[in-house]
Amino acid sequence: MMTTGITRRGLMFVLSSPSGVGKTTIARRLLAADARISMSVSVTTRPKRPAEIDGRDYHFIDKAAFDRMVTSGELMEHAVVFGHHYGSPRKAIEAALEVGRDILFDIDWQGTQQLAQAAPNDLVRVFLLPPSRDELLARLRRRAQDSDSVVAARMARAFDEASHFDAYDYVLINEDLDRCVAEVTAILHAERAKRARQQGLADFVNRLRGTG
Ligand SMILES: Nc1nc2c(ncn2[C@@H]2O[C@H](COP(=O)(O)OP(=O)(O)OP(=O)(O)O)[C@@H](O)[C@H]2O)c(=O)[nH]1
Ligand SMILES: [Mg+2]
């Protein structure tokens, strides 16, 4: 295969949504289907759930370790969600972007806002909404794996979260999972093709024209 000499810096692809809309499921599908994007594994002080694996789903750490990471600037963003601390480790993100790998973030609107301050040119923000109020209530009840009081708190917050749609570049309604995954994938592909992200285009075109 001919080499074009065109290179691209990785992009930061954020998925946010009210609780229960399905962003974790969509994130997993995207990762499984595309070898060029990997997950930013967050640190959190939330207790591990039985189905979760330390280092894959999150790095589970205590509050003291979290505070040390904040103080030493090791987190690109951090926030409190449902009373627990969450943050995105900076080192893994920067290493990936430099070699042209894309990074997927399953983070909330507060973290997204901080990434927009820190790295606006690398950021692509996608917000997911449920098809209706009833559908979101049903999904939240179905997946109630936490205690009743936690589920109740999440429901109350889920509807407030929707108001943050206006700080995102793309907004999708997750009515049909397959279609939503296809739409998210289309956004990722379109963003990769943006001229401003690609280096070496002018040289490549000059060679095409026989003038390089
Ligand atoms: N700002 C920020 N938010 C995060 C980070 N990691 C996870 N979150 C968000 O924290 C919220 C709670 O995540 P979890 O504790 O995994 O719970 P969950 O059941 O997946 O909750 P939902 O995805 O909201 O339904 C979600 O909205 C995540 O997107 C992070 O590093 N930074
Ligand atoms: Mg989730």
mmCIF file of C-alpha atoms and ligand atoms in Angstrom:
data_model
loop_
_atom_site.group_PDB
_atom_site.id
_atom_site.type_symbol
_atom_site.label_atom_id
_atom_site.label_comp_id
_atom_site.label_asym_id
_atom_site.label_seq_id
_atom_site.Cartn_x
_atom_site.Cartn_y
_atom_site.Cartn_z
ATOM 1 C CA MET A 1 0.000 0.000 0.000
ATOM 2 C CA MET A 2 1.218 3.501 -0.828
ATOM 3 C CA THR A 3 1.933 5.607 2.196
ATOM 4 C CA THR A 4 0.315 9.022 2.083
ATOM 5 C CA GLY A 5 2.427 10.684 4.759
ATOM 6 C CA ILE A 6 -0.785 12.034 6.263
ATOM 7 C CA THR A 7 -0.899 11.803 10.046
ATOM 8 C CA ARG A 8 -3.493 12.757 12.599
ATOM 9 C CA ARG A 9 -3.458 13.645 16.247
ATOM 10 C CA GLY A 10 -5.902 11.550 18.275
ATOM 11 C CA LEU A 11 -9.188 13.085 19.350
ATOM 12 C CA MET A 12 -11.029 13.038 22.649
ATOM 13 C CA PHE A 13 -14.496 11.608 22.124
ATOM 14 C CA VAL A 14 -16.892 12.271 25.004
ATOM 15 C CA LEU A 15 -20.182 10.453 25.576
ATOM 16 C CA SER A 16 -22.445 11.921 28.253
ATOM 17 C CA SER A 17 -26.096 11.363 29.091
ATOM 18 C CA PRO A 18 -28.547 11.285 31.923
ATOM 19 C CA SER A 19 -28.155 8.143 34.004
ATOM 20 C CA GLY A 20 -29.746 5.127 32.334
ATOM 21 C CA VAL A 21 -29.746 6.290 28.717
ATOM 22 C CA GLY A 22 -27.165 3.674 27.754
ATOM 23 C CA LYS A 23 -23.879 5.444 27.248
ATOM 24 C CA THR A 24 -21.830 2.689 28.864
ATOM 25 C CA THR A 25 -23.387 0.110 26.533
ATOM 26 C CA ILE A 26 -22.800 2.310 23.515
ATOM 27 C CA ALA A 27 -19.220 2.981 24.592
ATOM 28 C CA ARG A 28 -18.531 -0.760 24.838
ATOM 29 C CA ARG A 29 -20.002 -1.379 21.380
ATOM 30 C CA LEU A 30 -17.888 1.386 19.879
ATOM 31 C CA LEU A 31 -14.695 0.050 21.479
ATOM 32 C CA ALA A 32 -15.385 -3.507 20.331
ATOM 33 C CA ALA A 33 -15.951 -2.414 16.732
ATOM 34 C CA ASP A 34 -13.092 0.055 16.274
ATOM 35 C CA ALA A 35 -9.439 -0.737 16.978
ATOM 36 C CA ARG A 36 -8.326 2.883 16.719
ATOM 37 C CA ILE A 37 -10.157 4.147 19.798
ATOM 38 C CA SER A 38 -9.588 3.151 23.414
ATOM 39 C CA MET A 39 -11.260 3.974 26.698
ATOM 40 C CA SER A 40 -10.016 6.492 29.182
ATOM 41 C CA VAL A 41 -10.178 4.440 32.382
ATOM 42 C CA SER A 42 -11.161 6.817 35.161
ATOM 43 C CA VAL A 43 -10.098 6.740 38.778
ATOM 44 C CA THR A 44 -12.954 6.723 41.282
ATOM 45 C CA THR A 45 -13.582 6.551 45.008
ATOM 46 C CA ARG A 46 -16.875 4.689 44.397
ATOM 47 C CA PRO A 47 -16.889 1.104 45.714
ATOM 48 C CA LYS A 48 -16.415 -1.550 43.048
ATOM 49 C CA ARG A 49 -19.546 -3.404 41.921
ATOM 50 C CA PRO A 50 -19.348 -7.222 41.711
ATOM 51 C CA ALA A 51 -19.345 -7.267 37.903
ATOM 52 C CA GLU A 52 -16.628 -4.640 37.608
ATOM 53 C CA ILE A 53 -12.921 -5.278 37.140
ATOM 54 C CA ASP A 54 -10.339 -2.969 38.691
ATOM 55 C CA GLY A 55 -8.226 -1.453 35.924
ATOM 56 C CA ARG A 56 -10.774 -2.204 33.200
ATOM 57 C CA ASP A 57 -13.940 -0.417 34.322
ATOM 58 C CA TYR A 58 -12.257 1.973 36.731
ATOM 59 C CA HIS A 59 -9.156 2.283 38.826
ATOM 60 C CA PHE A 60 -10.712 2.044 42.287
ATOM 61 C CA ILE A 61 -8.781 4.215 44.723
ATOM 62 C CA ASP A 62 -9.390 5.788 48.127
ATOM 63 C CA LYS A 63 -10.004 9.453 48.792
ATOM 64 C CA ALA A 64 -6.431 10.119 49.959
ATOM 65 C CA ALA A 65 -4.989 8.731 46.727
ATOM 66 C CA PHE A 66 -7.555 10.701 44.730
ATOM 67 C CA ASP A 67 -6.636 13.937 46.515
ATOM 68 C CA ARG A 68 -2.945 13.316 45.805
ATOM 69 C CA MET A 69 -3.692 12.935 42.094
ATOM 70 C CA VAL A 70 -5.666 16.193 42.075
ATOM 71 C CA THR A 71 -2.909 18.060 43.903
ATOM 72 C CA SER A 72 -0.150 16.807 41.619
ATOM 73 C CA GLY A 73 -2.136 17.657 38.468
ATOM 74 C CA GLU A 74 -2.421 14.031 37.357
ATOM 75 C CA LEU A 75 -6.103 14.390 36.405
ATOM 76 C CA MET A 76 -7.174 16.212 33.253
ATOM 77 C CA GLU A 77 -10.609 16.700 34.791
ATOM 78 C CA HIS A 78 -12.396 15.566 37.932
ATOM 79 C CA ALA A 79 -15.832 15.886 39.480
ATOM 80 C CA VAL A 80 -18.154 14.608 42.187
ATOM 81 C CA VAL A 81 -21.028 12.472 40.861
ATOM 82 C CA PHE A 82 -23.604 10.829 43.152
ATOM 83 C CA GLY A 83 -21.356 11.656 46.101
ATOM 84 C CA HIS A 84 -18.262 9.902 44.740
ATOM 85 C CA HIS A 85 -15.132 11.353 43.170
ATOM 86 C CA TYR A 86 -14.238 10.576 39.560
ATOM 87 C CA GLY A 87 -11.359 11.746 37.385
ATOM 88 C CA SER A 88 -9.568 11.141 34.078
ATOM 89 C CA PRO A 89 -5.818 10.382 34.366
ATOM 90 C CA ARG A 90 -3.870 12.774 32.163
ATOM 91 C CA LYS A 91 -0.832 10.662 31.254
ATOM 92 C CA ALA A 92 -2.676 7.911 29.372
ATOM 93 C CA ILE A 93 -4.714 10.479 27.454
ATOM 94 C CA GLU A 94 -1.757 12.520 26.286
ATOM 95 C CA ALA A 95 0.270 9.458 25.302
ATOM 96 C CA ALA A 96 -2.575 8.194 23.138
ATOM 97 C CA LEU A 97 -3.314 11.502 21.433
ATOM 98 C CA GLU A 98 0.323 11.954 20.465
ATOM 99 C CA VAL A 99 0.455 8.661 18.574
ATOM 100 C CA GLY A 100 -2.849 9.327 16.826
ATOM 101 C CA ARG A 101 -5.061 7.106 18.954
ATOM 102 C CA ASP A 102 -8.541 8.323 19.822
ATOM 103 C CA ILE A 103 -9.805 8.241 23.407
ATOM 104 C CA LEU A 104 -13.364 7.596 24.491
ATOM 105 C CA PHE A 105 -14.682 9.226 27.673
ATOM 106 C CA ASP A 106 -17.751 8.093 29.601
ATOM 107 C CA ILE A 107 -17.876 11.167 31.839
ATOM 108 C CA ASP A 108 -20.440 13.669 33.079
ATOM 109 C CA TRP A 109 -21.116 17.257 31.980
ATOM 110 C CA GLN A 110 -18.853 18.771 34.660
ATOM 111 C CA GLY A 111 -15.837 16.851 33.413
ATOM 112 C CA THR A 112 -16.727 17.634 29.808
ATOM 113 C CA GLN A 113 -16.733 21.332 30.625
ATOM 114 C CA GLN A 114 -13.220 21.053 32.082
ATOM 115 C CA LEU A 115 -11.936 19.183 29.017
ATOM 116 C CA ALA A 116 -13.417 21.914 26.819
ATOM 117 C CA GLN A 117 -11.283 24.427 28.728
ATOM 118 C CA ALA A 118 -8.146 22.288 28.685
ATOM 119 C CA ALA A 119 -8.198 20.934 25.116
ATOM 120 C CA PRO A 120 -10.946 22.451 22.934
ATOM 121 C CA ASN A 121 -9.351 21.451 19.627
ATOM 122 C CA ASP A 122 -9.082 17.781 20.526
ATOM 123 C CA LEU A 123 -12.595 17.461 21.921
ATOM 124 C CA VAL A 124 -15.751 16.003 20.345
ATOM 125 C CA ARG A 125 -18.789 16.026 22.645
ATOM 126 C CA VAL A 126 -21.782 13.755 22.147
ATOM 127 C CA PHE A 127 -24.864 13.881 24.379
ATOM 128 C CA LEU A 128 -27.449 11.089 24.484
ATOM 129 C CA LEU A 129 -31.108 11.556 25.415
ATOM 130 C CA PRO A 130 -33.804 8.962 26.119
ATOM 131 C CA PRO A 131 -36.786 8.810 23.726
ATOM 132 C CA SER A 132 -39.254 9.733 26.480
ATOM 133 C CA ARG A 133 -39.664 10.290 30.198
ATOM 134 C CA ASP A 134 -41.473 6.962 30.632
ATOM 135 C CA GLU A 135 -38.764 5.071 28.785
ATOM 136 C CA LEU A 136 -36.040 6.535 31.012
ATOM 137 C CA LEU A 137 -37.996 5.659 34.161
ATOM 138 C CA ALA A 138 -38.454 2.099 32.923
ATOM 139 C CA ARG A 139 -34.754 1.701 32.092
ATOM 140 C CA LEU A 140 -33.661 3.082 35.463
ATOM 141 C CA ARG A 141 -35.970 0.660 37.289
ATOM 142 C CA ARG A 142 -34.865 -2.300 35.179
ATOM 143 C CA ARG A 143 -31.206 -1.917 35.854
ATOM 144 C CA ALA A 144 -31.572 -1.098 39.552
ATOM 145 C CA GLN A 145 -28.471 -2.915 40.764
ATOM 146 C CA ASP A 146 -27.769 -0.427 43.521
ATOM 147 C CA SER A 147 -29.743 -0.006 46.762
ATOM 148 C CA ASP A 148 -33.252 1.507 46.547
ATOM 149 C CA SER A 149 -32.142 4.854 47.926
ATOM 150 C CA VAL A 150 -29.318 5.100 45.374
ATOM 151 C CA VAL A 151 -31.748 4.295 42.555
ATOM 152 C CA ALA A 152 -34.174 6.949 43.782
ATOM 153 C CA ALA A 153 -31.410 9.553 43.898
ATOM 154 C CA ARG A 154 -30.287 8.619 40.401
ATOM 155 C CA MET A 155 -33.793 8.998 39.023
ATOM 156 C CA ALA A 156 -34.127 12.450 40.496
ATOM 157 C CA ARG A 157 -30.802 13.483 39.009
ATOM 158 C CA ALA A 158 -31.270 11.835 35.642
ATOM 159 C CA PHE A 159 -33.904 14.346 34.598
ATOM 160 C CA ASP A 160 -31.808 17.336 35.683
ATOM 161 C CA GLU A 161 -28.835 15.988 33.749
ATOM 162 C CA ALA A 162 -30.757 16.322 30.497
ATOM 163 C CA SER A 163 -30.586 20.106 30.803
ATOM 164 C CA HIS A 164 -26.856 19.997 29.985
ATOM 165 C CA PHE A 165 -27.412 19.018 26.344
ATOM 166 C CA ASP A 166 -26.584 22.573 25.267
ATOM 167 C CA ALA A 167 -22.880 22.248 26.094
ATOM 168 C CA TYR A 168 -22.387 19.430 23.552
ATOM 169 C CA ASP A 169 -21.551 19.341 19.828
ATOM 170 C CA TYR A 170 -23.894 16.473 18.933
ATOM 171 C CA VAL A 171 -27.162 15.313 20.486
ATOM 172 C CA LEU A 172 -28.651 11.895 19.760
ATOM 173 C CA ILE A 173 -31.781 10.159 20.977
ATOM 174 C CA ASN A 174 -31.162 6.545 21.979
ATOM 175 C CA GLU A 175 -34.405 4.953 20.875
ATOM 176 C CA ASP A 176 -32.881 1.967 19.084
ATOM 177 C CA LEU A 177 -29.478 0.801 20.341
ATOM 178 C CA ASP A 178 -28.138 -0.394 16.964
ATOM 179 C CA ARG A 179 -29.125 2.811 15.251
ATOM 180 C CA CYS A 180 -27.649 4.942 18.007
ATOM 181 C CA VAL A 181 -24.339 3.044 17.815
ATOM 182 C CA ALA A 182 -24.328 3.576 14.038
ATOM 183 C CA GLU A 183 -24.906 7.310 14.508
ATOM 184 C CA VAL A 184 -22.161 7.642 17.111
ATOM 185 C CA THR A 185 -19.811 5.739 14.770
ATOM 186 C CA ALA A 186 -20.699 8.077 11.901
ATOM 187 C CA ILE A 187 -19.842 11.096 14.058
ATOM 188 C CA LEU A 188 -16.473 9.573 14.991
ATOM 189 C CA HIS A 189 -15.644 8.879 11.335
ATOM 190 C CA ALA A 190 -16.665 12.357 10.222
ATOM 191 C CA GLU A 191 -14.593 13.984 12.960
ATOM 192 C CA ARG A 192 -11.530 11.947 11.960
ATOM 193 C CA ALA A 193 -11.832 13.240 8.413
ATOM 194 C CA LYS A 194 -11.858 16.910 9.423
ATOM 195 C CA ARG A 195 -9.187 18.778 7.513
ATOM 196 C CA ALA A 196 -7.891 20.614 10.569
ATOM 197 C CA ARG A 197 -7.030 17.308 12.286
ATOM 198 C CA GLN A 198 -4.841 16.035 9.450
ATOM 199 C CA GLN A 199 -1.176 16.916 9.002
ATOM 200 C CA GLY A 200 0.679 16.420 5.730
ATOM 201 C CA LEU A 201 -2.272 17.037 3.403
ATOM 202 C CA ALA A 202 -0.580 19.821 1.444
ATOM 203 C CA ASP A 203 2.523 17.702 0.759
ATOM 204 C CA PHE A 204 0.374 14.764 -0.261
ATOM 205 C CA VAL A 205 -1.673 16.877 -2.679
ATOM 206 C CA ASN A 206 1.501 18.391 -4.113
ATOM 207 C CA ARG A 207 2.786 14.905 -4.823
ATOM 208 C CA LEU A 208 -0.562 14.022 -6.427
ATOM 209 C CA ARG A 209 -0.215 17.033 -8.681
ATOM 210 C CA GLY A 210 3.355 16.141 -9.537
ATOM 211 C CA THR A 211 4.657 19.372 -8.060
ATOM 212 C CA GLY A 212 6.031 17.988 -4.786
HETATM 213 N N1 LIG B 1 -16.385 13.934 35.359
HETATM 214 C C1 LIG B 1 -16.258 12.606 35.339
HETATM 215 N N2 LIG B 1 -17.345 11.830 35.350
HETATM 216 C C2 LIG B 1 -17.153 10.486 35.314
HETATM 217 C C3 LIG B 1 -15.870 9.893 35.262
HETATM 218 N N3 LIG B 1 -16.013 8.549 35.237
HETATM 219 C C4 LIG B 1 -17.335 8.311 35.242
HETATM 220 N N4 LIG B 1 -18.043 9.458 35.296
HETATM 221 C C5 LIG B 1 -19.507 9.627 35.326
HETATM 222 O O1 LIG B 1 -19.992 9.302 36.597
HETATM 223 C C6 LIG B 1 -21.329 8.843 36.493
HETATM 224 C C7 LIG B 1 -21.529 7.607 37.343
HETATM 225 O O2 LIG B 1 -20.837 6.522 36.781
HETATM 226 P P1 LIG B 1 -20.878 5.091 37.473
HETATM 227 O O3 LIG B 1 -20.541 5.252 38.921
HETATM 228 O O4 LIG B 1 -20.028 4.155 36.686
HETATM 229 O O5 LIG B 1 -22.393 4.658 37.445
HETATM 230 P P2 LIG B 1 -23.317 4.248 36.195
HETATM 231 O O6 LIG B 1 -24.253 3.228 36.690
HETATM 232 O O7 LIG B 1 -22.494 3.894 35.001
HETATM 233 O O8 LIG B 1 -24.101 5.609 35.968
HETATM 234 P P3 LIG B 1 -24.634 6.222 34.586
HETATM 235 O O9 LIG B 1 -23.644 5.887 33.522
HETATM 236 O O10 LIG B 1 -24.772 7.693 34.858
HETATM 237 O O11 LIG B 1 -25.938 5.580 34.360
HETATM 238 C C8 LIG B 1 -21.595 8.631 35.009
HETATM 239 O O12 LIG B 1 -22.355 9.728 34.529
HETATM 240 C C9 LIG B 1 -20.212 8.659 34.391
HETATM 241 O O13 LIG B 1 -20.269 9.148 33.072
HETATM 242 C C10 LIG B 1 -14.729 10.773 35.257
HETATM 243 O O14 LIG B 1 -13.567 10.369 35.197
HETATM 244 N N5 LIG B 1 -14.993 12.096 35.302
HETATM 245 MG MG MG B 2 -22.467 4.364 33.083
#
